[in-house]
Amino acid sequence: MGNWDSPQNIVLIGFMGTGKSSVGKKLAQRLGLRLIDTDTEIESSTGLTIPEIFQRDGVVRFRSEESLVVKKAASWRGVVISTGGGAVLNPENLAVLRRSGIIVTLTASPAVICARTIRKGNRPLLKDDNSPEKIQKLLAERDYAYRQGDLIIDTSDKSLDEVVQTIIEFLEEKRYGKN
Ligand code: S3P
């Protein structure tokens, strides 16, 4: 697929450590599109890192900044949007994103998420406990939102290129990007 020529956005949703940021970057590159990463946008609009926002002002402030950024991101056309893992827990956010394009959910097993999130210590919600049990519990609470993707990919045993390729094939199959 050369150039993505569609007003639709491609929105990546899913739990922490499922690969949304890396996949978003690579997918945007392959399609020649702009990438909007909601966590990065929150950091630049507040001038604070995500852990700083959680620590100083708590989860409520974070979710409110996140909703603002999600609405702004969804107002773009023909971009890749990589969301923070909790962005779609707010049904309004999910609805706005859905109206703006195609939703792709990335998933992974609790063990894989645990291994991936150990490496970086930048997730406030897993700071004190990122055991597979805790991850499994959060995944179960969030399942209703994540299962709403138009395409759902388990990234546990896939390379970055394989995940990106799967998304591109899905877009081609559905003829997304063709006017
Ligand atoms: C969160 C996921 C994080 C970040 C914040 C909260 C969540 O993003 O937005 O720490 O509630 O799942 P990633 O999914 O990119 O790690």
mmCIF file of C-alpha atoms and ligand atoms in Angstrom:
data_model
loop_
_atom_site.group_PDB
_atom_site.id
_atom_site.type_symbol
_atom_site.label_atom_id
_atom_site.label_comp_id
_atom_site.label_asym_id
_atom_site.label_seq_id
_atom_site.Cartn_x
_atom_site.Cartn_y
_atom_site.Cartn_z
ATOM 1 C CA MET A 1 0.000 0.000 0.000
ATOM 2 C CA GLY A 2 1.650 3.216 -1.112
ATOM 3 C CA ASN A 3 -0.109 6.243 0.149
ATOM 4 C CA TRP A 4 -3.054 6.205 2.433
ATOM 5 C CA ASP A 5 -5.603 8.341 0.747
ATOM 6 C CA SER A 6 -8.542 8.439 3.105
ATOM 7 C CA PRO A 7 -10.085 10.792 5.598
ATOM 8 C CA GLN A 8 -10.254 7.859 8.018
ATOM 9 C CA ASN A 9 -7.823 7.630 10.879
ATOM 10 C CA ILE A 10 -6.221 4.397 12.000
ATOM 11 C CA VAL A 11 -6.549 4.218 15.764
ATOM 12 C CA LEU A 12 -4.488 1.827 17.876
ATOM 13 C CA ILE A 13 -5.957 0.859 21.236
ATOM 14 C CA GLY A 14 -5.012 -1.742 23.843
ATOM 15 C CA PHE A 15 -3.335 -2.403 27.152
ATOM 16 C CA MET A 16 0.082 -1.082 28.179
ATOM 17 C CA GLY A 17 2.929 -3.066 26.660
ATOM 18 C CA THR A 18 0.987 -4.411 23.690
ATOM 19 C CA GLY A 19 3.097 -2.418 21.220
ATOM 20 C CA LYS A 20 0.867 0.538 20.305
ATOM 21 C CA SER A 21 3.633 3.145 20.201
ATOM 22 C CA SER A 22 6.140 1.100 18.172
ATOM 23 C CA VAL A 23 3.455 -0.218 15.836
ATOM 24 C CA GLY A 24 2.031 3.293 15.432
ATOM 25 C CA LYS A 25 5.418 4.678 14.450
ATOM 26 C CA LYS A 26 6.151 1.961 11.927
ATOM 27 C CA LEU A 27 2.640 1.925 10.483
ATOM 28 C CA ALA A 28 2.637 5.700 10.025
ATOM 29 C CA GLN A 29 6.019 5.442 8.332
ATOM 30 C CA ARG A 30 4.859 2.693 5.964
ATOM 31 C CA LEU A 31 1.674 4.547 5.029
ATOM 32 C CA GLY A 32 3.335 7.950 4.819
ATOM 33 C CA LEU A 33 1.057 9.371 7.509
ATOM 34 C CA ARG A 34 1.416 11.602 10.508
ATOM 35 C CA LEU A 35 1.438 9.848 13.881
ATOM 36 C CA ILE A 36 -0.329 11.268 16.902
ATOM 37 C CA ASP A 37 0.613 9.565 20.166
ATOM 38 C CA THR A 38 -1.804 10.676 22.875
ATOM 39 C CA ASP A 39 0.681 10.197 25.745
ATOM 40 C CA THR A 40 3.256 12.332 23.916
ATOM 41 C CA GLU A 41 0.624 15.006 23.248
ATOM 42 C CA ILE A 42 -0.366 15.048 26.933
ATOM 43 C CA GLU A 43 3.270 15.484 27.916
ATOM 44 C CA SER A 44 3.757 18.356 25.538
ATOM 45 C CA SER A 45 0.492 20.121 26.378
ATOM 46 C CA THR A 46 1.086 19.911 30.153
ATOM 47 C CA GLY A 47 4.879 20.213 30.145
ATOM 48 C CA LEU A 48 4.940 17.233 32.525
ATOM 49 C CA THR A 49 5.842 13.581 32.120
ATOM 50 C CA ILE A 50 3.077 10.998 32.597
ATOM 51 C CA PRO A 51 4.536 9.813 35.947
ATOM 52 C CA GLU A 52 4.744 13.453 37.084
ATOM 53 C CA ILE A 53 1.077 14.074 36.291
ATOM 54 C CA PHE A 54 0.027 10.957 38.225
ATOM 55 C CA GLN A 55 2.267 11.849 41.139
ATOM 56 C CA ARG A 56 1.383 15.529 41.392
ATOM 57 C CA ASP A 57 -2.282 15.560 40.420
ATOM 58 C CA GLY A 58 -3.455 11.943 40.265
ATOM 59 C CA VAL A 59 -5.322 9.826 37.793
ATOM 60 C CA VAL A 60 -8.342 12.159 37.516
ATOM 61 C CA ARG A 61 -6.233 15.025 36.124
ATOM 62 C CA PHE A 62 -4.486 12.574 33.792
ATOM 63 C CA ARG A 63 -7.788 11.246 32.413
ATOM 64 C CA SER A 64 -9.077 14.748 31.896
ATOM 65 C CA GLU A 65 -5.964 15.805 29.942
ATOM 66 C CA GLU A 66 -6.253 12.558 28.016
ATOM 67 C CA SER A 67 -9.864 13.223 26.993
ATOM 68 C CA LEU A 68 -8.912 16.659 25.665
ATOM 69 C CA VAL A 69 -6.060 15.212 23.634
ATOM 70 C CA VAL A 70 -8.212 12.345 22.314
ATOM 71 C CA LYS A 71 -10.818 14.800 21.032
ATOM 72 C CA LYS A 72 -8.159 16.894 19.365
ATOM 73 C CA ALA A 73 -6.497 13.829 17.809
ATOM 74 C CA ALA A 74 -9.822 12.539 16.503
ATOM 75 C CA SER A 75 -10.474 15.821 14.740
ATOM 76 C CA TRP A 76 -7.565 15.111 12.394
ATOM 77 C CA ARG A 77 -8.176 13.250 9.154
ATOM 78 C CA GLY A 78 -6.053 10.470 7.719
ATOM 79 C CA VAL A 79 -3.598 10.064 10.586
ATOM 80 C CA VAL A 80 -2.433 7.194 12.769
ATOM 81 C CA ILE A 81 -3.448 7.673 16.400
ATOM 82 C CA SER A 82 -1.707 5.666 19.089
ATOM 83 C CA THR A 83 -3.648 5.880 22.355
ATOM 84 C CA GLY A 84 -2.637 5.339 25.971
ATOM 85 C CA GLY A 85 -3.955 2.064 27.395
ATOM 86 C CA GLY A 86 -6.717 3.699 29.420
ATOM 87 C CA ALA A 87 -7.909 6.212 26.839
ATOM 88 C CA VAL A 88 -10.833 4.121 25.631
ATOM 89 C CA LEU A 89 -12.162 3.294 29.094
ATOM 90 C CA ASN A 90 -14.157 6.490 28.787
ATOM 91 C CA PRO A 91 -16.986 5.539 26.386
ATOM 92 C CA GLU A 92 -17.093 9.064 25.012
ATOM 93 C CA ASN A 93 -13.431 8.835 24.008
ATOM 94 C CA LEU A 94 -14.011 5.495 22.327
ATOM 95 C CA ALA A 95 -17.043 6.851 20.453
ATOM 96 C CA VAL A 96 -15.128 9.899 19.208
ATOM 97 C CA LEU A 97 -12.227 7.737 18.040
ATOM 98 C CA ARG A 98 -14.541 5.240 16.382
ATOM 99 C CA ARG A 99 -16.276 7.984 14.427
ATOM 100 C CA SER A 100 -12.881 9.179 13.215
ATOM 101 C CA GLY A 101 -11.761 5.902 11.682
ATOM 102 C CA ILE A 102 -10.791 2.281 12.074
ATOM 103 C CA ILE A 103 -10.011 0.830 15.465
ATOM 104 C CA VAL A 104 -7.207 -1.713 15.767
ATOM 105 C CA THR A 105 -6.775 -3.414 19.141
ATOM 106 C CA LEU A 106 -3.403 -4.823 20.114
ATOM 107 C CA THR A 107 -3.390 -7.484 22.820
ATOM 108 C CA ALA A 108 -0.759 -9.651 24.499
ATOM 109 C CA SER A 109 -0.677 -12.261 27.225
ATOM 110 C CA PRO A 110 -0.200 -11.101 30.841
ATOM 111 C CA ALA A 111 3.238 -12.776 30.944
ATOM 112 C CA VAL A 112 4.394 -10.934 27.829
ATOM 113 C CA ILE A 113 2.977 -7.619 29.072
ATOM 114 C CA CYS A 114 4.729 -8.184 32.395
ATOM 115 C CA ALA A 115 8.073 -8.757 30.663
ATOM 116 C CA ARG A 116 7.635 -5.746 28.376
ATOM 117 C CA THR A 117 6.606 -3.370 31.148
ATOM 118 C CA ILE A 118 9.422 -4.410 33.502
ATOM 119 C CA ARG A 119 11.971 -3.004 31.096
ATOM 120 C CA LYS A 120 10.611 0.533 31.295
ATOM 121 C CA GLY A 121 9.588 1.908 34.667
ATOM 122 C CA ASN A 122 7.331 4.604 33.274
ATOM 123 C CA ARG A 123 3.841 3.204 33.909
ATOM 124 C CA PRO A 124 2.346 4.621 37.101
ATOM 125 C CA LEU A 125 -0.477 2.065 37.148
ATOM 126 C CA LEU A 126 2.007 -0.837 37.196
ATOM 127 C CA LYS A 127 4.649 0.857 39.312
ATOM 128 C CA ASP A 128 3.974 -1.049 42.540
ATOM 129 C CA ASP A 129 2.805 -4.283 41.018
ATOM 130 C CA ASN A 130 3.178 -5.411 37.433
ATOM 131 C CA SER A 131 2.684 -9.107 38.161
ATOM 132 C CA PRO A 132 0.832 -11.191 35.562
ATOM 133 C CA GLU A 133 -1.990 -11.508 38.157
ATOM 134 C CA LYS A 134 -2.431 -7.746 38.455
ATOM 135 C CA ILE A 135 -2.220 -7.371 34.674
ATOM 136 C CA GLN A 136 -4.784 -10.143 34.200
ATOM 137 C CA LYS A 137 -7.164 -8.370 36.586
ATOM 138 C CA LEU A 138 -6.848 -5.040 34.763
ATOM 139 C CA LEU A 139 -7.190 -6.755 31.390
ATOM 140 C CA ALA A 140 -10.432 -8.383 32.538
ATOM 141 C CA GLU A 141 -11.801 -5.017 33.734
ATOM 142 C CA ARG A 142 -10.945 -3.410 30.404
ATOM 143 C CA ASP A 143 -11.937 -6.240 28.103
ATOM 144 C CA TYR A 144 -15.298 -4.619 27.203
ATOM 145 C CA ALA A 145 -13.449 -1.687 25.633
ATOM 146 C CA TYR A 146 -10.551 -3.487 23.980
ATOM 147 C CA ARG A 147 -12.802 -6.044 22.349
ATOM 148 C CA GLN A 148 -14.439 -3.335 20.276
ATOM 149 C CA GLY A 149 -11.634 -3.161 17.716
ATOM 150 C CA ASP A 150 -12.441 -3.724 14.043
ATOM 151 C CA LEU A 151 -9.287 -5.820 14.011
ATOM 152 C CA ILE A 152 -7.728 -7.470 17.066
ATOM 153 C CA ILE A 153 -4.121 -8.650 16.941
ATOM 154 C CA ASP A 154 -2.329 -10.661 19.600
ATOM 155 C CA THR A 155 1.218 -9.303 19.470
ATOM 156 C CA SER A 156 2.651 -11.793 22.010
ATOM 157 C CA ASP A 157 4.531 -13.879 19.444
ATOM 158 C CA LYS A 158 4.703 -11.454 16.533
ATOM 159 C CA SER A 159 7.488 -9.185 15.376
ATOM 160 C CA LEU A 160 6.844 -5.498 14.852
ATOM 161 C CA ASP A 161 6.942 -5.985 11.077
ATOM 162 C CA GLU A 162 4.453 -8.839 11.254
ATOM 163 C CA VAL A 163 1.974 -6.754 13.245
ATOM 164 C CA VAL A 164 2.288 -3.810 10.864
ATOM 165 C CA GLN A 165 1.908 -6.119 7.874
ATOM 166 C CA THR A 166 -1.242 -7.675 9.372
ATOM 167 C CA ILE A 167 -2.785 -4.217 9.749
ATOM 168 C CA ILE A 168 -1.863 -3.200 6.214
ATOM 169 C CA GLU A 169 -3.346 -6.406 4.788
ATOM 170 C CA PHE A 170 -6.543 -5.796 6.719
ATOM 171 C CA LEU A 171 -6.782 -2.259 5.348
ATOM 172 C CA GLU A 172 -6.210 -3.544 1.823
ATOM 173 C CA GLU A 173 -8.734 -6.326 2.226
ATOM 174 C CA LYS A 174 -11.365 -3.898 3.439
ATOM 175 C CA ARG A 175 -10.281 -1.443 0.766
ATOM 176 C CA TYR A 176 -9.786 1.231 3.365
ATOM 177 C CA GLY A 177 -7.837 4.101 1.958
ATOM 178 C CA LYS A 178 -9.426 3.668 -1.457
ATOM 179 C CA ASN A 179 -11.906 6.393 -2.169
HETATM 180 C C1 S3P B 1 -2.274 3.937 30.930
HETATM 181 C C2 S3P B 1 -1.438 3.639 29.880
HETATM 182 C C3 S3P B 1 -0.248 4.445 29.539
HETATM 183 C C4 S3P B 1 -0.449 5.889 29.975
HETATM 184 C C5 S3P B 1 -0.818 5.949 31.428
HETATM 185 C C6 S3P B 1 -2.110 5.158 31.752
HETATM 186 C C7 S3P B 1 -3.420 3.031 31.224
HETATM 187 O O1 S3P B 1 -0.005 4.411 28.139
HETATM 188 O O2 S3P B 1 -1.421 6.519 29.198
HETATM 189 O O3 S3P B 1 0.261 5.464 32.173
HETATM 190 O O4 S3P B 1 -4.341 3.416 31.952
HETATM 191 O O5 S3P B 1 -3.417 1.901 30.688
HETATM 192 P P1 S3P B 1 0.606 3.115 27.362
HETATM 193 O O6 S3P B 1 -0.541 2.196 27.076
HETATM 194 O O7 S3P B 1 1.167 3.699 26.110
HETATM 195 O O8 S3P B 1 1.632 2.519 28.237
#
